[in-house]
mmCIF file of C-alpha atoms and ligand atoms in Angstrom:
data_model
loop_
_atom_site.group_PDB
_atom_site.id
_atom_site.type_symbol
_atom_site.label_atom_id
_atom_site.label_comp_id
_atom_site.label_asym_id
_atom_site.label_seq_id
_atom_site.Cartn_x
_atom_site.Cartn_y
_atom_site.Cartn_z
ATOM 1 C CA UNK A 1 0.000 0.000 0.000
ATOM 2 C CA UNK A 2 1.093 3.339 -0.903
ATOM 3 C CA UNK A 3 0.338 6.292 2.290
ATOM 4 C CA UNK A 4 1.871 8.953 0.198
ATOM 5 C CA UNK A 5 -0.786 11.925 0.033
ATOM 6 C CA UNK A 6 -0.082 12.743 -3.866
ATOM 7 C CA UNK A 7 -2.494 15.976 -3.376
ATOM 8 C CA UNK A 8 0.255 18.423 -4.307
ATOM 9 C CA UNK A 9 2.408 15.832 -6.098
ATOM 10 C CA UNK A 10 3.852 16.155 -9.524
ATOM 11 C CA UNK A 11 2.717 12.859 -11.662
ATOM 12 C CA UNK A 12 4.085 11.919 -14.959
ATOM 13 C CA UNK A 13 0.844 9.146 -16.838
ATOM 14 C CA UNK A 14 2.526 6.802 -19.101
ATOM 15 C CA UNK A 15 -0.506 5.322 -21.308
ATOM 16 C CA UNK A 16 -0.315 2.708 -23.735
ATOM 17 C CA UNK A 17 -2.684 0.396 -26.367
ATOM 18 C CA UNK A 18 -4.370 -1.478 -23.124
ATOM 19 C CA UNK A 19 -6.377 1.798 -22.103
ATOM 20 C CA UNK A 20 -8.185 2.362 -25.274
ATOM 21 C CA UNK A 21 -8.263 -1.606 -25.869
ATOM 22 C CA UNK A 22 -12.223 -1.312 -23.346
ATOM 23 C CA UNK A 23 -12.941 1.336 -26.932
ATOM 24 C CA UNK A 24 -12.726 -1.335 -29.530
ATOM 25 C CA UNK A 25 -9.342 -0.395 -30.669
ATOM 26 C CA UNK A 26 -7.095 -3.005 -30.526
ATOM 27 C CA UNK A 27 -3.404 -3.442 -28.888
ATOM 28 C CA UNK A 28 -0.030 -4.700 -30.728
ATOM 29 C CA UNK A 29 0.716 -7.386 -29.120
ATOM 30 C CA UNK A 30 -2.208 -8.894 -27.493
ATOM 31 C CA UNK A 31 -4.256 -12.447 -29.315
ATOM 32 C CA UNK A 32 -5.269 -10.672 -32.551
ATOM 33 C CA UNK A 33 -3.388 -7.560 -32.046
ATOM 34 C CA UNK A 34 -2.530 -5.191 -34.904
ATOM 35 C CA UNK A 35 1.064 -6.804 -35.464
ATOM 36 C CA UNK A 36 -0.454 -10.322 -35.563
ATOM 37 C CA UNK A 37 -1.424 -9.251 -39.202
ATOM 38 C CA UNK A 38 1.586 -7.781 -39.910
ATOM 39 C CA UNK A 39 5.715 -7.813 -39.556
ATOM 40 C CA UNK A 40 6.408 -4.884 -37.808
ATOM 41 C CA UNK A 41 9.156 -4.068 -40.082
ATOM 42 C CA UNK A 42 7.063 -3.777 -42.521
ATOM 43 C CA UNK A 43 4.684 -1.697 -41.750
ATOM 44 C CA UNK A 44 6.256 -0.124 -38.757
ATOM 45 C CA UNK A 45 9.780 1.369 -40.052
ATOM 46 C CA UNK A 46 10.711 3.379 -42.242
ATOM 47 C CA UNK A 47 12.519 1.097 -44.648
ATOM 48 C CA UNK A 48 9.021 -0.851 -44.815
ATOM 49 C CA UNK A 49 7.596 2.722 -45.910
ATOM 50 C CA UNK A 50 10.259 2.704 -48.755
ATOM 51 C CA UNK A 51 9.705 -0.576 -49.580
ATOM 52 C CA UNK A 52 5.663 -0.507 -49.996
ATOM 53 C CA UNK A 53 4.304 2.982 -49.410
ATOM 54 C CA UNK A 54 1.021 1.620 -50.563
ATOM 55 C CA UNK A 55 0.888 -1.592 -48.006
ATOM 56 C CA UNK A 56 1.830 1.239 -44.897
ATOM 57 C CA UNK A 57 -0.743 3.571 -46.021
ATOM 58 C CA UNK A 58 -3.543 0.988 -45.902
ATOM 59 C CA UNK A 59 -2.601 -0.047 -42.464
ATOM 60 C CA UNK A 60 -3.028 3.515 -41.039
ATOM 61 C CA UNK A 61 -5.742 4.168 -43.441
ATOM 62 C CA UNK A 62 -7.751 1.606 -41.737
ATOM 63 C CA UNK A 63 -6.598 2.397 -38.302
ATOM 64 C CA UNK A 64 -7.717 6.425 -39.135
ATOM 65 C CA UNK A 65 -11.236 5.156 -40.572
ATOM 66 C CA UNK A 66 -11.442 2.826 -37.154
ATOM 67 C CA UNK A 67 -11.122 6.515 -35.077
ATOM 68 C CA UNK A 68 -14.420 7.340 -36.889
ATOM 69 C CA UNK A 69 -16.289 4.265 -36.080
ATOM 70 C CA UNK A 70 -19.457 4.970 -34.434
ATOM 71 C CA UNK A 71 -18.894 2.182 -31.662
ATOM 72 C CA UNK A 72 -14.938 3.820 -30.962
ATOM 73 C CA UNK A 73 -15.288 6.609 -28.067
ATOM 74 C CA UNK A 74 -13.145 7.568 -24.750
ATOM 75 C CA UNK A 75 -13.961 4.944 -22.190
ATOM 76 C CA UNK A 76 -13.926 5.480 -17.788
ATOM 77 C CA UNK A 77 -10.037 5.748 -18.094
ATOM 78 C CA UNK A 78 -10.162 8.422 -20.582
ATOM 79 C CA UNK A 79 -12.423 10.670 -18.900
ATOM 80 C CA UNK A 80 -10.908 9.500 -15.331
ATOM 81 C CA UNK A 81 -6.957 11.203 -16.628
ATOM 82 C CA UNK A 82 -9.353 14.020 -18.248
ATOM 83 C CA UNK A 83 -11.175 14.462 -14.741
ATOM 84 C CA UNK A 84 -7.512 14.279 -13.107
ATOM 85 C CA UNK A 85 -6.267 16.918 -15.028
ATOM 86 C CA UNK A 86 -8.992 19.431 -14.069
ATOM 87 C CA UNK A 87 -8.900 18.598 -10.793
ATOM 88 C CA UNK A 88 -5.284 17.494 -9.696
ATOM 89 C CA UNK A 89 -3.588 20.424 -7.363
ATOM 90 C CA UNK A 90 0.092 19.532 -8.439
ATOM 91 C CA UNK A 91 1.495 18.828 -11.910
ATOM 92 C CA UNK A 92 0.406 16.480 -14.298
ATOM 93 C CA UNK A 93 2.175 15.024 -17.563
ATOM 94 C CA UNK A 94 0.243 12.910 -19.880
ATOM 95 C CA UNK A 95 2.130 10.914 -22.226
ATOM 96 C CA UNK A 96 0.808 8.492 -24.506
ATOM 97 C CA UNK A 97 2.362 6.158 -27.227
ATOM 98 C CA UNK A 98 -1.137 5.909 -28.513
ATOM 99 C CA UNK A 99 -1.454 7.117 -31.502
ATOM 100 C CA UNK A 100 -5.465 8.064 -31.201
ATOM 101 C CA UNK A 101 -7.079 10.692 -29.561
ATOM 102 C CA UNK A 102 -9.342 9.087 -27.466
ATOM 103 C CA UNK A 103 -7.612 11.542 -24.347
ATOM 104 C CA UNK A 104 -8.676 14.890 -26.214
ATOM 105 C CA UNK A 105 -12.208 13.327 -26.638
ATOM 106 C CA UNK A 106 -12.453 12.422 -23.298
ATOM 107 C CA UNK A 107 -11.690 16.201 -22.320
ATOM 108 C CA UNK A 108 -7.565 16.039 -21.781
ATOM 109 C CA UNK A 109 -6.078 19.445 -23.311
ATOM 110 C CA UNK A 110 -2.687 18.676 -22.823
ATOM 111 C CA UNK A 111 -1.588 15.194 -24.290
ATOM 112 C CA UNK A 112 2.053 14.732 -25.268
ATOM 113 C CA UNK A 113 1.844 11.903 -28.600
ATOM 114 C CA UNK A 114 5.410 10.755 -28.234
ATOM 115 C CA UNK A 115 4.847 8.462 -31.415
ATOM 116 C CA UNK A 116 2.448 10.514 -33.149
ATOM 117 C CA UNK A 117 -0.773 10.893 -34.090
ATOM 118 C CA UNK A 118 -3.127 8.963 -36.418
ATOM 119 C CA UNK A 119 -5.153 11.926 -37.721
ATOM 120 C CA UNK A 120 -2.216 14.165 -38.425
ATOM 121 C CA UNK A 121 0.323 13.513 -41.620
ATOM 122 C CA UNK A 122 3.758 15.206 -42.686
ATOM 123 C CA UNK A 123 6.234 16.127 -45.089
ATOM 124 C CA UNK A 124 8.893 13.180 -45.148
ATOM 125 C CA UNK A 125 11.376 16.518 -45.403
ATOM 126 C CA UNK A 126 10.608 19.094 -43.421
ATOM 127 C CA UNK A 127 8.400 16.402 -40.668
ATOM 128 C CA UNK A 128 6.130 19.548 -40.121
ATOM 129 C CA UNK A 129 3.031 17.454 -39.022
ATOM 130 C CA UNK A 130 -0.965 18.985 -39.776
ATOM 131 C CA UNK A 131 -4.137 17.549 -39.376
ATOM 132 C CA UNK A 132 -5.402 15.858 -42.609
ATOM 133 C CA UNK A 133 -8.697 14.932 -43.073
ATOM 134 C CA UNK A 134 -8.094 12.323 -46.647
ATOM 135 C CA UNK A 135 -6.394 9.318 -46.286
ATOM 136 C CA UNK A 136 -2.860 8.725 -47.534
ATOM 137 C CA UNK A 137 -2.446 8.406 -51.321
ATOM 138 C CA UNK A 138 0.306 8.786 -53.695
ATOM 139 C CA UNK A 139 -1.765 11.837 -55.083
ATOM 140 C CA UNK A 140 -1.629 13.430 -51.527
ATOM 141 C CA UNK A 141 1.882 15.338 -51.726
ATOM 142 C CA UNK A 142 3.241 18.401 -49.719
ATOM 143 C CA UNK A 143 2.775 21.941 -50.722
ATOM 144 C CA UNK A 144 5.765 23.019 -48.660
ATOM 145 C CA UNK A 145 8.796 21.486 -51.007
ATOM 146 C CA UNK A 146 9.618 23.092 -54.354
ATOM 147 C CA UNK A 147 9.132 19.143 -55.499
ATOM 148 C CA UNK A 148 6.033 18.037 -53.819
ATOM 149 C CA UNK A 149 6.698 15.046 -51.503
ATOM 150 C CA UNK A 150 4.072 12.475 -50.933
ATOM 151 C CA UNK A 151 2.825 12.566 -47.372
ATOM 152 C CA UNK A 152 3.436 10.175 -44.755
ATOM 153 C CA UNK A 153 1.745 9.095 -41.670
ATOM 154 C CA UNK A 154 2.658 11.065 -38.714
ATOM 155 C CA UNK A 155 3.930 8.127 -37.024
ATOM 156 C CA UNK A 156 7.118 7.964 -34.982
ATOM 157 C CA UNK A 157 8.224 4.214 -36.400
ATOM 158 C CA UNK A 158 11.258 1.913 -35.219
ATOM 159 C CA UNK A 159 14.537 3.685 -35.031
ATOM 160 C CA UNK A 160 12.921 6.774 -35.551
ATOM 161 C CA UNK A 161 13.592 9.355 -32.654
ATOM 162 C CA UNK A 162 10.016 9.788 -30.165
ATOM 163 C CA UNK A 163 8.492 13.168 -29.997
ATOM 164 C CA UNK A 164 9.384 15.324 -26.237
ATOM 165 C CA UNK A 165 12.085 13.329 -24.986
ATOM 166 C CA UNK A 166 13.731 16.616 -23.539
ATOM 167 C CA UNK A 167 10.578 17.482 -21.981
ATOM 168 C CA UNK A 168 9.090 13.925 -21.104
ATOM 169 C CA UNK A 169 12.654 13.105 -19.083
ATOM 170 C CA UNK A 170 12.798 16.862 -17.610
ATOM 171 C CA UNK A 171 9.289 15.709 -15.748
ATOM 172 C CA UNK A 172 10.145 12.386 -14.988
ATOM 173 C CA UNK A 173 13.108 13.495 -12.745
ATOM 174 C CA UNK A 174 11.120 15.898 -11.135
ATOM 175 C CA UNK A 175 7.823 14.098 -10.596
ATOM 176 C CA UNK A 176 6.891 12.216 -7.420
ATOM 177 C CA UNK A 177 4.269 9.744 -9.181
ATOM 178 C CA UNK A 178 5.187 7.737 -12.101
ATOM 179 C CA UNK A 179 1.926 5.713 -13.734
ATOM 180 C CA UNK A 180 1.935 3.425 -16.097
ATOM 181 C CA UNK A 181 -1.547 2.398 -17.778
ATOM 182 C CA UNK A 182 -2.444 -0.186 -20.466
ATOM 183 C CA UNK A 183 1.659 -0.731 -21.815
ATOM 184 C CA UNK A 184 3.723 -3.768 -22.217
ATOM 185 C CA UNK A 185 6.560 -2.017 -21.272
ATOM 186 C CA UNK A 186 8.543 -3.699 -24.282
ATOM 187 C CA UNK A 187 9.063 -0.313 -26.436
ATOM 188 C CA UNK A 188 12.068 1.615 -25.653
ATOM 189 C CA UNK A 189 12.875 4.383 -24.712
ATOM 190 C CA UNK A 190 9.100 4.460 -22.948
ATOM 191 C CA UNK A 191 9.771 1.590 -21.335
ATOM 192 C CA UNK A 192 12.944 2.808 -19.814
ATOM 193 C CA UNK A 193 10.556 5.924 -18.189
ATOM 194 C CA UNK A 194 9.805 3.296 -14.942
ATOM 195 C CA UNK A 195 13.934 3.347 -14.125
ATOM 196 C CA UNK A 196 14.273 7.258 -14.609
ATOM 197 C CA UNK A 197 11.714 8.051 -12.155
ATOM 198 C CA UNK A 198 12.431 5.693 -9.359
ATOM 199 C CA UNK A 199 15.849 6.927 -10.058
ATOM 200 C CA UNK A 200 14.838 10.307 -9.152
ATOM 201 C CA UNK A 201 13.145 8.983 -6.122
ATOM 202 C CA UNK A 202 9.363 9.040 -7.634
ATOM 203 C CA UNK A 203 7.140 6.073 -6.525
ATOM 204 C CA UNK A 204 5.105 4.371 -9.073
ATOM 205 C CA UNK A 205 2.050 2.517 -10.145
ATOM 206 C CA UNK A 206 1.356 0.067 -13.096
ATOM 207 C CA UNK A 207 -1.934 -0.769 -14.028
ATOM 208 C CA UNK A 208 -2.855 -3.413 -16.260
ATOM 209 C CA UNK A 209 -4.607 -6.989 -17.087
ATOM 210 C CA UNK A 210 -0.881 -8.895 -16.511
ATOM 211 C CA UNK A 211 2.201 -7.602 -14.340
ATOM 212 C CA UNK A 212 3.936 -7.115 -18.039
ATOM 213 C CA UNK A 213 6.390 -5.012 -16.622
ATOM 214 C CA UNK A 214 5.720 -4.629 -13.369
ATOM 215 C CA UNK A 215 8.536 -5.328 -11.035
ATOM 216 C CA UNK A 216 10.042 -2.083 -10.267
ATOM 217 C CA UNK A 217 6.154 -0.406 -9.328
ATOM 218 C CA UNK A 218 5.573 -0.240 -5.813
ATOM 219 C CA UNK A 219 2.020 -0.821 -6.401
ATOM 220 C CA UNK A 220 0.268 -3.017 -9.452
ATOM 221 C CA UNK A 221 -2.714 -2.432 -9.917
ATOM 222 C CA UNK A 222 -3.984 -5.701 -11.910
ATOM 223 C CA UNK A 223 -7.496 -5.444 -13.599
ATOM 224 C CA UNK A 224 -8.847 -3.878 -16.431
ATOM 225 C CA UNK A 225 -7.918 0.474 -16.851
ATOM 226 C CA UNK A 226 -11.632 1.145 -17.120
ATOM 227 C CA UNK A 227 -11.706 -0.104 -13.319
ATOM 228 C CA UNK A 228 -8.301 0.303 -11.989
ATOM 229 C CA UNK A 229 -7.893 4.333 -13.677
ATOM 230 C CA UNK A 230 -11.539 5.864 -12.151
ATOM 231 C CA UNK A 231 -9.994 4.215 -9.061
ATOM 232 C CA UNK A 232 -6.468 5.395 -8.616
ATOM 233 C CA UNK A 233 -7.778 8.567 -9.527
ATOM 234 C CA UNK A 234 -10.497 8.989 -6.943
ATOM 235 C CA UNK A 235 -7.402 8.054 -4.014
ATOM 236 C CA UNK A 236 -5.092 10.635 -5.719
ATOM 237 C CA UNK A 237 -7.352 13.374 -5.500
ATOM 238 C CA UNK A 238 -8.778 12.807 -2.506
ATOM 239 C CA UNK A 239 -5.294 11.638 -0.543
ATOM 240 C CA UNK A 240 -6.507 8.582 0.060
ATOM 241 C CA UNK A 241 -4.017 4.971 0.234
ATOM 242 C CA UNK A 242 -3.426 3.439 -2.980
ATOM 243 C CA UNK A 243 -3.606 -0.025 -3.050
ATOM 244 C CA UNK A 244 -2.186 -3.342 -5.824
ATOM 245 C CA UNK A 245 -5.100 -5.313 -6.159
ATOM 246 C CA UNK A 246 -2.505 -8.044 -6.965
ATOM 247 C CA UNK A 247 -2.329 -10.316 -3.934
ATOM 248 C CA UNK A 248 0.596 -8.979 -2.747
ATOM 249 C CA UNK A 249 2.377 -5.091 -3.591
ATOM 250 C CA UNK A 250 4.970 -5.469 -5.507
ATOM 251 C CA UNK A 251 8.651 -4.422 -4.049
HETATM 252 C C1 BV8 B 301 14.118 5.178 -30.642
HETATM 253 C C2 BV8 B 301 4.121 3.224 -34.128
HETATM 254 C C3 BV8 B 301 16.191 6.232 -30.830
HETATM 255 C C4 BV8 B 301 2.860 3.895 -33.709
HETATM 256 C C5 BV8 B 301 5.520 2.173 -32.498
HETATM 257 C C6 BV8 B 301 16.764 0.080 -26.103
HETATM 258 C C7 BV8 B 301 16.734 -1.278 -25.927
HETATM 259 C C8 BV8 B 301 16.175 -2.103 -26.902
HETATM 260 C C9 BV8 B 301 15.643 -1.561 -28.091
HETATM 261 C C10 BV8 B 301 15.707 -0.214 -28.257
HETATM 262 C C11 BV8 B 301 16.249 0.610 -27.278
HETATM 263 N N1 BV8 B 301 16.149 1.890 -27.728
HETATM 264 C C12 BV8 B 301 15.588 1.908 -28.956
HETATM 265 C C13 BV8 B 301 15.292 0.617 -29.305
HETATM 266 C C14 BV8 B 301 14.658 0.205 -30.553
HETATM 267 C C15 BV8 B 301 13.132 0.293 -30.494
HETATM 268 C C16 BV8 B 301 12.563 -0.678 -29.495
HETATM 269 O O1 BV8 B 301 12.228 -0.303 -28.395
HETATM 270 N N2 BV8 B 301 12.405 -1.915 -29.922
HETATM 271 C C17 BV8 B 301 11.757 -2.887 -29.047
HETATM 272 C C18 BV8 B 301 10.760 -3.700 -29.857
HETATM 273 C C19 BV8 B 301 12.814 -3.742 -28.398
HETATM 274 N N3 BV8 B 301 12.694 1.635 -30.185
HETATM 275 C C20 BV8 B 301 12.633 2.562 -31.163
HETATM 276 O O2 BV8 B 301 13.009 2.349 -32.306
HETATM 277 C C21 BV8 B 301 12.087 3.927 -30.801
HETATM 278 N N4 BV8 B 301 12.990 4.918 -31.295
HETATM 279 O O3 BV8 B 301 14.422 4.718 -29.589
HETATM 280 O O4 BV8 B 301 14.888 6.022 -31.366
HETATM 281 C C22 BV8 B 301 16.805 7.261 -31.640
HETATM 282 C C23 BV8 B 301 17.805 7.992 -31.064
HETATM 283 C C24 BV8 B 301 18.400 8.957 -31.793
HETATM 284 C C25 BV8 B 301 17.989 9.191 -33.100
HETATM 285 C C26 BV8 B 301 16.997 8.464 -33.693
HETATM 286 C C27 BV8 B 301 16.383 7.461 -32.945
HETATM 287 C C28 BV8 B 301 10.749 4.214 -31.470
HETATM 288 C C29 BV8 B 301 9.667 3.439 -30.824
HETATM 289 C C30 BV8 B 301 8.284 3.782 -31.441
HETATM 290 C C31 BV8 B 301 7.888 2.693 -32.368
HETATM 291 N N5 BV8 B 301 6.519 2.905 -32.854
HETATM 292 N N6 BV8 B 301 4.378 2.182 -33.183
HETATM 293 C C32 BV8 B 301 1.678 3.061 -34.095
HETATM 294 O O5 BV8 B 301 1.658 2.453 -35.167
HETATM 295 O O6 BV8 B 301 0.742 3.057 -33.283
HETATM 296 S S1 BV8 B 301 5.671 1.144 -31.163
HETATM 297 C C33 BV8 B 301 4.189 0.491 -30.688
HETATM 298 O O7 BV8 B 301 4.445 -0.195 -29.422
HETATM 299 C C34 BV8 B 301 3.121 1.508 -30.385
HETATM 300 O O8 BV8 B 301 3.560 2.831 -30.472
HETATM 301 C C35 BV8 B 301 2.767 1.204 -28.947
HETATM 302 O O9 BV8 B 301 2.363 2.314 -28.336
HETATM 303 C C36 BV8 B 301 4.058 0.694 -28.414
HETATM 304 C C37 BV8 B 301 3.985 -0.019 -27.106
HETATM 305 O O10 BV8 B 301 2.968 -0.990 -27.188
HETATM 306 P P1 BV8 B 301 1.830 -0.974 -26.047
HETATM 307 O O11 BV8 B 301 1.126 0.333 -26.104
HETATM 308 O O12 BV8 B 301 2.451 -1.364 -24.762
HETATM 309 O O13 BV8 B 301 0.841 -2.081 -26.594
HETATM 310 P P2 BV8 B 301 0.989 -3.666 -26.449
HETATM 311 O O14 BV8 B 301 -0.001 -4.279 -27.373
HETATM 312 O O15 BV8 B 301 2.430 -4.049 -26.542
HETATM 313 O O16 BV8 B 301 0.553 -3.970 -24.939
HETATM 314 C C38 BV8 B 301 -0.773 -3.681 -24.520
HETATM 315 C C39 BV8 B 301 -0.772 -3.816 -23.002
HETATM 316 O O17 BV8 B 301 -2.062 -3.448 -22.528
HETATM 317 C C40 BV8 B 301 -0.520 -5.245 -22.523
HETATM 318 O O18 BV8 B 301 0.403 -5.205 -21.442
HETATM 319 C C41 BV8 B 301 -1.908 -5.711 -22.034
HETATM 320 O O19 BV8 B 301 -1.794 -6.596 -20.942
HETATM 321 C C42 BV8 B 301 -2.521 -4.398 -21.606
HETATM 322 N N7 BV8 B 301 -3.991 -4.377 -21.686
HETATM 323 C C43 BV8 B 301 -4.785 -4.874 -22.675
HETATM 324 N N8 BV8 B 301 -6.071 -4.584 -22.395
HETATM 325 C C44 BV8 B 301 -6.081 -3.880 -21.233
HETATM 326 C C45 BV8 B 301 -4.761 -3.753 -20.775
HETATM 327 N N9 BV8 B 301 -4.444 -3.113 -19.628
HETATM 328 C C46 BV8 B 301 -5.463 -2.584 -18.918
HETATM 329 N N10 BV8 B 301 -6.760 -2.676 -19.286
HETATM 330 C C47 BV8 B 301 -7.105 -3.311 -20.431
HETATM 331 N N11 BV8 B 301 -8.406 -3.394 -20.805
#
């Protein structure tokens, strides 16, 4: 159990596919994830871009169409982050590696995409990123290059560099709360975010269905986010314990 009153605290959110999984959209990794379908190389780099432009476009075609879906919205997680950022006295960082934007739906105004974001593209040159409302097409080129470049996802891919590093480690050596929501924990450098906090003295929560990565939190949460989030929210703001719900913390 955790008696830390985090009233006043500075708390860094580290979410991942598992809290917009309860929405309908679904995770990398889990049975029938989005990477079952696919090698990540090849549709997750950006020598698979080079290679097959078209085959890379389809895949976040589909994924931008899914945002639109009629039976895709925030769920109890979402709004529960939104709800702590309204309400939270201290300072709060939300970073997600999701590329949706379930959080701004659910009310969240300031959401840090460190891998980008679905409904935005960009220039392969200058990497200026915009909001586009068509879906990627070898017709759909640039109008900032003297040759116009055709458009690519905004999508931080493997070995490409994450978006706020400077200001996503800046917070997590000065935050007191590190949580982790809905991530396997096997993507660097997000991944690494866990060590640089508790380096830095920060205690920290993981919530999620399996302890993927759990063994440096002082508290795991296990269950699903649209449970565990509304929950660990509710002690935060009111200064309440936290408690795992595994059977025993994890130290
Ligand atoms: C970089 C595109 C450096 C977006 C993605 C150090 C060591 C080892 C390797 C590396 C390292 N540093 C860099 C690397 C290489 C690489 C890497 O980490 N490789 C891994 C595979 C070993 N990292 C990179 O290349 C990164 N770049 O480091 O650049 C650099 C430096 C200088 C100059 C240039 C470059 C770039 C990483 C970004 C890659 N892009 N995707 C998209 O298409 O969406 S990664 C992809 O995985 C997604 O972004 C996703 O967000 C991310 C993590 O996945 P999760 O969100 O965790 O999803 P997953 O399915 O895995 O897990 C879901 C979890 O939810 C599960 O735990 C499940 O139990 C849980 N869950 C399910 N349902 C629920 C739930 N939990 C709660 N409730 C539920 N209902």
């Amino acid at each position: 159990m955790m008696e830390t009153d985090f009233r006043n605290a500075n708390i860094v959110v580290l979410t991942g596919a598992g809290i917009s999984a309860a929405s309908g959209l679904s995770t990398f990794r889990d049975q029938g994830g989005l990477w079952e379908k696919y090698p990540v190389e090849d549709i997750a780099s950006p020598e698979g871009y080079q290679r097959d432009p078209e085959l890379v476009e389809s895949f976040y075609n589909a994924r931008r169409a899914q945002l639109d879906a009629s039976n895709v919205a925030p769920n109890a997680a979402h709004f529960a982050l939104a709800k702590l950022e309204q309400e939270h006295q201290g300072r709060l960082l939300l970073v997600t590696q999701n590329v949706d934007d379930l959080h701004e739906r659910a009310g969240s105004n300031q959401v840090l995409h460190m891998h980008g974001e679905l409904r935005k593209a960009c220039c392969p040159v200058t990497m200026q990123p915009f909001f586009m409302e068509q879906p990627f097409s070898a017709e759909n080129v640039c109008q900032c290059c003297e040759k116009p470049q055709r458009l690519r996802p905004n999508i931080v891919w493997f070995g490409e560099m994450p978006i706020g590093m400077g200001e996503i480690e800046q917070a997590l050596t000065e935050c007191d709360l590190f949580i982790s929501i809905g991530t396997s924990g096997t993507v660097y450098p997000a991944a690494g975010f866990i060590r640089l906090a508790k380096a830095f003295g920060a205690e920290a929560i993981d919530i999620n269905l399996e302890p993927s990565y759990s063994s440096p939190f002082n508290i795991f949460m296990q269950g699903c986010a649209t449970q565990q989030v509304p929950r660990m929210v509710e002690s935060i703001l009111s200064g309440e314990p936290i408690e795992s719900t595994a059977e025993e913390a994890l130290i």
